[in-house]
């Protein structure tokens, strides 16, 4: 915040920090507060604005829902696992992770800000951050994670999701389709139509 204010000229009123655990509940990095923060940025953003976002915390991977095709271009997860950011109020209920933030949600929020003409600089200091917006070279990315099993997601849910993805991949290949081509069908990030995807 000090760097943004003093070196880059961001007004103090325009810098929001969610750092826990402060006494003010609106300043704790819960899912609801992070969502509200992004919604506020989207509402305020305009042409030529400079937006800086730092998400620092933990991430993990969770199984793609059973009713979802892991090769669906809108959420292309050929390994059967979805990357997520973990706010402080993340929990597991009925073997399902709650209050997490999917990488696709973050992508949609960033798209909405960019469509309004703002320039966005994002730093992800968290596990599985490499593909939050676009992947970097594998030799640059460092694999750190909280195992989903440590959060209460059962081993069977992970292995089932991975197996479903493998079946979908093999079926696509058998049908003469390139499973990796599915990712290329996603709209460009600066396409206004991508806001609703």
PDB file of C-alpha atoms in Angstrom:
ATOM      1  CA  UNK A   1       0.000   0.000   0.000  1.00  0.00           C
ATOM      2  CA  UNK A   2       2.840   2.368   0.874  1.00  0.00           C
ATOM      3  CA  UNK A   3       4.554   1.674  -2.450  1.00  0.00           C
ATOM      4  CA  UNK A   4       1.321   2.242  -4.395  1.00  0.00           C
ATOM      5  CA  UNK A   5       0.618   5.499  -2.526  1.00  0.00           C
ATOM      6  CA  UNK A   6       4.085   7.035  -2.439  1.00  0.00           C
ATOM      7  CA  UNK A   7       5.809   5.786  -5.558  1.00  0.00           C
ATOM      8  CA  UNK A   8       2.960   5.249  -7.984  1.00  0.00           C
ATOM      9  CA  UNK A   9       0.563   7.983  -6.891  1.00  0.00           C
ATOM     10  CA  UNK A  10      -2.450   5.848  -5.972  1.00  0.00           C
ATOM     11  CA  UNK A  11      -4.758   7.835  -3.700  1.00  0.00           C
ATOM     12  CA  UNK A  12      -5.068   6.248  -0.246  1.00  0.00           C
ATOM     13  CA  UNK A  13      -8.849   6.128  -0.677  1.00  0.00           C
ATOM     14  CA  UNK A  14      -8.355   3.965  -3.774  1.00  0.00           C
ATOM     15  CA  UNK A  15      -6.256   1.311  -2.038  1.00  0.00           C
ATOM     16  CA  UNK A  16      -8.163  -1.492  -0.349  1.00  0.00           C
ATOM     17  CA  UNK A  17      -6.405  -4.043   1.832  1.00  0.00           C
ATOM     18  CA  UNK A  18      -7.925  -7.258   3.095  1.00  0.00           C
ATOM     19  CA  UNK A  19      -5.525  -8.534   5.715  1.00  0.00           C
ATOM     20  CA  UNK A  20      -6.549 -10.743   8.576  1.00  0.00           C
ATOM     21  CA  UNK A  21      -7.340 -10.829  11.275  1.00  0.00           C
ATOM     22  CA  UNK A  22      -8.167  -7.141  11.900  1.00  0.00           C
ATOM     23  CA  UNK A  23     -10.950  -6.075  14.235  1.00  0.00           C
ATOM     24  CA  UNK A  24     -13.030  -4.766  11.321  1.00  0.00           C
ATOM     25  CA  UNK A  25     -14.825  -7.781   9.732  1.00  0.00           C
ATOM     26  CA  UNK A  26     -15.028  -5.965   6.383  1.00  0.00           C
ATOM     27  CA  UNK A  27     -11.214  -6.013   6.166  1.00  0.00           C
ATOM     28  CA  UNK A  28     -10.775  -9.780   6.626  1.00  0.00           C
ATOM     29  CA  UNK A  29      -9.942 -11.676   3.405  1.00  0.00           C
ATOM     30  CA  UNK A  30     -13.081 -13.814   3.360  1.00  0.00           C
ATOM     31  CA  UNK A  31     -14.671 -14.958   0.123  1.00  0.00           C
ATOM     32  CA  UNK A  32     -17.461 -12.380   0.486  1.00  0.00           C
ATOM     33  CA  UNK A  33     -15.005  -9.520   1.067  1.00  0.00           C
ATOM     34  CA  UNK A  34     -12.780 -10.563  -1.848  1.00  0.00           C
ATOM     35  CA  UNK A  35     -15.813 -10.798  -4.148  1.00  0.00           C
ATOM     36  CA  UNK A  36     -16.972  -7.367  -2.960  1.00  0.00           C
ATOM     37  CA  UNK A  37     -13.484  -5.975  -3.582  1.00  0.00           C
ATOM     38  CA  UNK A  38     -13.463  -7.223  -7.162  1.00  0.00           C
ATOM     39  CA  UNK A  39     -17.027  -5.972  -7.761  1.00  0.00           C
ATOM     40  CA  UNK A  40     -15.995  -2.535  -6.494  1.00  0.00           C
ATOM     41  CA  UNK A  41     -12.978  -2.515  -8.821  1.00  0.00           C
ATOM     42  CA  UNK A  42     -15.180  -3.514 -11.754  1.00  0.00           C
ATOM     43  CA  UNK A  43     -17.666  -0.736 -10.963  1.00  0.00           C
ATOM     44  CA  UNK A  44     -14.957   1.922 -10.575  1.00  0.00           C
ATOM     45  CA  UNK A  45     -12.700   0.941 -13.481  1.00  0.00           C
ATOM     46  CA  UNK A  46     -12.567   3.158 -16.536  1.00  0.00           C
ATOM     47  CA  UNK A  47     -10.529   3.801 -19.646  1.00  0.00           C
ATOM     48  CA  UNK A  48      -6.877   4.395 -18.877  1.00  0.00           C
ATOM     49  CA  UNK A  49      -7.145   3.521 -15.183  1.00  0.00           C
ATOM     50  CA  UNK A  50      -4.274   1.568 -13.640  1.00  0.00           C
ATOM     51  CA  UNK A  51      -5.392  -1.346 -11.475  1.00  0.00           C
ATOM     52  CA  UNK A  52      -3.014  -3.330  -9.266  1.00  0.00           C
ATOM     53  CA  UNK A  53      -4.146  -6.552  -7.581  1.00  0.00           C
ATOM     54  CA  UNK A  54      -2.107  -8.700  -5.223  1.00  0.00           C
ATOM     55  CA  UNK A  55      -3.547 -12.028  -4.079  1.00  0.00           C
ATOM     56  CA  UNK A  56      -1.254 -13.564  -1.516  1.00  0.00           C
ATOM     57  CA  UNK A  57      -2.259 -16.766   0.187  1.00  0.00           C
ATOM     58  CA  UNK A  58      -2.790 -20.435  -0.368  1.00  0.00           C
ATOM     59  CA  UNK A  59      -4.214 -22.371  -3.264  1.00  0.00           C
ATOM     60  CA  UNK A  60      -5.085 -25.946  -4.060  1.00  0.00           C
ATOM     61  CA  UNK A  61      -6.830 -28.067  -6.652  1.00  0.00           C
ATOM     62  CA  UNK A  62     -10.262 -29.617  -6.331  1.00  0.00           C
ATOM     63  CA  UNK A  63     -12.147 -32.150  -8.453  1.00  0.00           C
ATOM     64  CA  UNK A  64     -14.138 -30.813 -11.385  1.00  0.00           C
ATOM     65  CA  UNK A  65     -17.832 -31.458 -10.568  1.00  0.00           C
ATOM     66  CA  UNK A  66     -19.093 -34.855 -11.707  1.00  0.00           C
ATOM     67  CA  UNK A  67     -21.682 -33.320 -14.031  1.00  0.00           C
ATOM     68  CA  UNK A  68     -19.069 -31.200 -15.817  1.00  0.00           C
ATOM     69  CA  UNK A  69     -17.052 -32.258 -18.869  1.00  0.00           C
ATOM     70  CA  UNK A  70     -13.363 -31.692 -18.014  1.00  0.00           C
ATOM     71  CA  UNK A  71     -12.733 -30.836 -21.687  1.00  0.00           C
ATOM     72  CA  UNK A  72     -15.397 -28.093 -21.771  1.00  0.00           C
ATOM     73  CA  UNK A  73     -13.655 -25.031 -23.279  1.00  0.00           C
ATOM     74  CA  UNK A  74     -15.293 -22.762 -20.677  1.00  0.00           C
ATOM     75  CA  UNK A  75     -13.510 -24.641 -17.889  1.00  0.00           C
ATOM     76  CA  UNK A  76     -10.853 -26.702 -19.630  1.00  0.00           C
ATOM     77  CA  UNK A  77      -9.339 -28.979 -16.982  1.00  0.00           C
ATOM     78  CA  UNK A  78      -7.848 -31.993 -18.805  1.00  0.00           C
ATOM     79  CA  UNK A  79      -6.392 -33.327 -15.544  1.00  0.00           C
ATOM     80  CA  UNK A  80      -9.869 -33.300 -13.922  1.00  0.00           C
ATOM     81  CA  UNK A  81      -8.818 -30.770 -11.276  1.00  0.00           C
ATOM     82  CA  UNK A  82      -9.738 -27.104 -10.907  1.00  0.00           C
ATOM     83  CA  UNK A  83      -7.333 -24.546  -9.405  1.00  0.00           C
ATOM     84  CA  UNK A  84      -8.652 -22.475  -6.512  1.00  0.00           C
ATOM     85  CA  UNK A  85      -7.597 -19.658  -4.199  1.00  0.00           C
ATOM     86  CA  UNK A  86      -8.362 -20.177  -0.509  1.00  0.00           C
ATOM     87  CA  UNK A  87      -9.817 -17.238   1.459  1.00  0.00           C
ATOM     88  CA  UNK A  88      -9.570 -17.381   5.254  1.00  0.00           C
ATOM     89  CA  UNK A  89     -13.106 -18.733   5.636  1.00  0.00           C
ATOM     90  CA  UNK A  90     -12.646 -21.762   3.370  1.00  0.00           C
ATOM     91  CA  UNK A  91     -14.187 -24.940   4.785  1.00  0.00           C
ATOM     92  CA  UNK A  92     -15.407 -28.390   3.798  1.00  0.00           C
ATOM     93  CA  UNK A  93     -19.033 -29.448   4.116  1.00  0.00           C
ATOM     94  CA  UNK A  94     -20.304 -32.836   2.935  1.00  0.00           C
ATOM     95  CA  UNK A  95     -16.889 -33.540   1.396  1.00  0.00           C
ATOM     96  CA  UNK A  96     -17.173 -30.368  -0.729  1.00  0.00           C
ATOM     97  CA  UNK A  97     -14.915 -27.327  -0.460  1.00  0.00           C
ATOM     98  CA  UNK A  98     -16.871 -24.143   0.363  1.00  0.00           C
ATOM     99  CA  UNK A  99     -15.988 -20.434   0.145  1.00  0.00           C
ATOM    100  CA  UNK A 100     -13.102 -21.003  -2.276  1.00  0.00           C
ATOM    101  CA  UNK A 101     -12.510 -18.876  -5.389  1.00  0.00           C
ATOM    102  CA  UNK A 102     -12.106 -20.650  -8.721  1.00  0.00           C
ATOM    103  CA  UNK A 103      -9.403 -19.468 -11.087  1.00  0.00           C
ATOM    104  CA  UNK A 104     -12.158 -18.953 -13.691  1.00  0.00           C
ATOM    105  CA  UNK A 105     -13.974 -16.542 -11.365  1.00  0.00           C
ATOM    106  CA  UNK A 106     -10.836 -14.448 -11.064  1.00  0.00           C
ATOM    107  CA  UNK A 107     -10.440 -14.588 -14.842  1.00  0.00           C
ATOM    108  CA  UNK A 108     -13.987 -13.296 -15.372  1.00  0.00           C
ATOM    109  CA  UNK A 109     -13.445 -10.439 -12.906  1.00  0.00           C
ATOM    110  CA  UNK A 110     -10.211  -9.431 -14.627  1.00  0.00           C
ATOM    111  CA  UNK A 111     -11.931  -9.559 -18.029  1.00  0.00           C
ATOM    112  CA  UNK A 112     -14.671  -7.224 -16.791  1.00  0.00           C
ATOM    113  CA  UNK A 113     -12.080  -4.710 -15.594  1.00  0.00           C
ATOM    114  CA  UNK A 114     -10.077  -4.881 -18.848  1.00  0.00           C
ATOM    115  CA  UNK A 115     -13.193  -4.579 -21.032  1.00  0.00           C
ATOM    116  CA  UNK A 116     -13.817  -1.216 -19.366  1.00  0.00           C
ATOM    117  CA  UNK A 117     -10.457  -0.030 -20.719  1.00  0.00           C
ATOM    118  CA  UNK A 118      -8.380  -0.275 -17.539  1.00  0.00           C
ATOM    119  CA  UNK A 119      -4.848  -1.639 -17.464  1.00  0.00           C
ATOM    120  CA  UNK A 120      -4.518  -4.456 -14.926  1.00  0.00           C
ATOM    121  CA  UNK A 121      -1.348  -5.681 -13.245  1.00  0.00           C
ATOM    122  CA  UNK A 122      -1.913  -8.808 -11.152  1.00  0.00           C
ATOM    123  CA  UNK A 123       0.453 -10.602  -8.792  1.00  0.00           C
ATOM    124  CA  UNK A 124      -0.541 -14.068  -7.578  1.00  0.00           C
ATOM    125  CA  UNK A 125       1.612 -15.074  -4.630  1.00  0.00           C
ATOM    126  CA  UNK A 126      -0.080 -18.388  -4.026  1.00  0.00           C
ATOM    127  CA  UNK A 127       0.018 -22.052  -4.906  1.00  0.00           C
ATOM    128  CA  UNK A 128      -1.150 -22.968  -8.411  1.00  0.00           C
ATOM    129  CA  UNK A 129      -0.940 -19.316  -9.429  1.00  0.00           C
ATOM    130  CA  UNK A 130       0.746 -20.035 -12.752  1.00  0.00           C
ATOM    131  CA  UNK A 131      -2.436 -20.517 -14.721  1.00  0.00           C
ATOM    132  CA  UNK A 132      -4.659 -18.027 -12.916  1.00  0.00           C
ATOM    133  CA  UNK A 133      -4.626 -15.911 -16.077  1.00  0.00           C
ATOM    134  CA  UNK A 134      -2.079 -17.610 -18.317  1.00  0.00           C
ATOM    135  CA  UNK A 135       0.600 -20.199 -17.727  1.00  0.00           C
ATOM    136  CA  UNK A 136       4.284 -19.438 -17.718  1.00  0.00           C
ATOM    137  CA  UNK A 137       7.167 -21.686 -18.684  1.00  0.00           C
ATOM    138  CA  UNK A 138       7.262 -24.799 -16.513  1.00  0.00           C
ATOM    139  CA  UNK A 139      10.871 -24.122 -15.525  1.00  0.00           C
ATOM    140  CA  UNK A 140       9.765 -20.753 -14.063  1.00  0.00           C
ATOM    141  CA  UNK A 141       6.759 -21.992 -12.099  1.00  0.00           C
ATOM    142  CA  UNK A 142       7.322 -23.451  -8.658  1.00  0.00           C
ATOM    143  CA  UNK A 143       4.877 -26.132  -7.556  1.00  0.00           C
ATOM    144  CA  UNK A 144       3.647 -25.468  -4.013  1.00  0.00           C
ATOM    145  CA  UNK A 145       0.289 -26.582  -2.762  1.00  0.00           C
ATOM    146  CA  UNK A 146      -2.044 -27.438   0.038  1.00  0.00           C
ATOM    147  CA  UNK A 147      -3.156 -30.957  -0.714  1.00  0.00           C
ATOM    148  CA  UNK A 148      -6.960 -31.009  -1.053  1.00  0.00           C
ATOM    149  CA  UNK A 149      -7.015 -34.027   1.259  1.00  0.00           C
ATOM    150  CA  UNK A 150      -5.632 -31.771   4.030  1.00  0.00           C
ATOM    151  CA  UNK A 151      -8.804 -29.697   3.646  1.00  0.00           C
ATOM    152  CA  UNK A 152     -11.058 -32.741   3.939  1.00  0.00           C
ATOM    153  CA  UNK A 153     -11.565 -33.508   0.232  1.00  0.00           C
ATOM    154  CA  UNK A 154     -11.489 -37.331   0.047  1.00  0.00           C
ATOM    155  CA  UNK A 155      -8.826 -39.194  -1.923  1.00  0.00           C
ATOM    156  CA  UNK A 156     -11.602 -40.981  -3.799  1.00  0.00           C
ATOM    157  CA  UNK A 157     -13.023 -37.672  -5.073  1.00  0.00           C
ATOM    158  CA  UNK A 158      -9.594 -36.704  -6.433  1.00  0.00           C
ATOM    159  CA  UNK A 159      -8.901 -40.068  -8.055  1.00  0.00           C
ATOM    160  CA  UNK A 160     -12.435 -40.233  -9.526  1.00  0.00           C
ATOM    161  CA  UNK A 161     -12.045 -36.769 -11.102  1.00  0.00           C
ATOM    162  CA  UNK A 162      -8.654 -37.670 -12.563  1.00  0.00           C
ATOM    163  CA  UNK A 163     -10.064 -40.948 -13.932  1.00  0.00           C
ATOM    164  CA  UNK A 164     -13.086 -39.158 -15.489  1.00  0.00           C
ATOM    165  CA  UNK A 165     -10.742 -36.704 -17.204  1.00  0.00           C
ATOM    166  CA  UNK A 166      -8.611 -39.551 -18.550  1.00  0.00           C
ATOM    167  CA  UNK A 167     -11.713 -41.283 -19.943  1.00  0.00           C
ATOM    168  CA  UNK A 168     -12.868 -38.017 -21.580  1.00  0.00           C
ATOM    169  CA  UNK A 169      -9.409 -37.447 -23.072  1.00  0.00           C
ATOM    170  CA  UNK A 170      -9.194 -40.981 -24.482  1.00  0.00           C
ATOM    171  CA  UNK A 171     -12.721 -40.723 -25.924  1.00  0.00           C
ATOM    172  CA  UNK A 172     -11.856 -37.421 -27.621  1.00  0.00           C
ATOM    173  CA  UNK A 173      -8.708 -38.940 -29.106  1.00  0.00           C
ATOM    174  CA  UNK A 174     -10.629 -42.019 -30.267  1.00  0.00           C
ATOM    175  CA  UNK A 175     -13.168 -39.733 -31.952  1.00  0.00           C
ATOM    176  CA  UNK A 176     -10.308 -38.017 -33.783  1.00  0.00           C
ATOM    177  CA  UNK A 177     -10.403 -34.830 -31.718  1.00  0.00           C
ATOM    178  CA  UNK A 178      -7.406 -33.163 -30.117  1.00  0.00           C
ATOM    179  CA  UNK A 179      -8.342 -32.664 -26.425  1.00  0.00           C
ATOM    180  CA  UNK A 180      -5.852 -29.804 -26.090  1.00  0.00           C
ATOM    181  CA  UNK A 181      -7.583 -27.910 -28.920  1.00  0.00           C
ATOM    182  CA  UNK A 182     -10.540 -27.317 -26.601  1.00  0.00           C
ATOM    183  CA  UNK A 183      -8.644 -24.681 -24.673  1.00  0.00           C
ATOM    184  CA  UNK A 184      -8.086 -22.664 -27.848  1.00  0.00           C
ATOM    185  CA  UNK A 185     -11.848 -22.269 -28.318  1.00  0.00           C
ATOM    186  CA  UNK A 186     -12.175 -20.000 -25.285  1.00  0.00           C
ATOM    187  CA  UNK A 187     -12.846 -16.389 -26.306  1.00  0.00           C
ATOM    188  CA  UNK A 188      -9.917 -13.977 -26.191  1.00  0.00           C
ATOM    189  CA  UNK A 189      -9.624 -12.249 -22.838  1.00  0.00           C
ATOM    190  CA  UNK A 190     -10.326  -8.814 -24.298  1.00  0.00           C
ATOM    191  CA  UNK A 191     -13.553  -9.948 -25.992  1.00  0.00           C
ATOM    192  CA  UNK A 192     -16.517  -8.273 -24.211  1.00  0.00           C
ATOM    193  CA  UNK A 193     -18.564 -11.429 -24.769  1.00  0.00           C
ATOM    194  CA  UNK A 194     -16.153 -13.303 -22.489  1.00  0.00           C
ATOM    195  CA  UNK A 195     -17.578 -11.438 -19.485  1.00  0.00           C
ATOM    196  CA  UNK A 196     -20.456 -13.845 -19.163  1.00  0.00           C
ATOM    197  CA  UNK A 197     -18.591 -17.048 -19.921  1.00  0.00           C
TER     198      UNK A 197
END
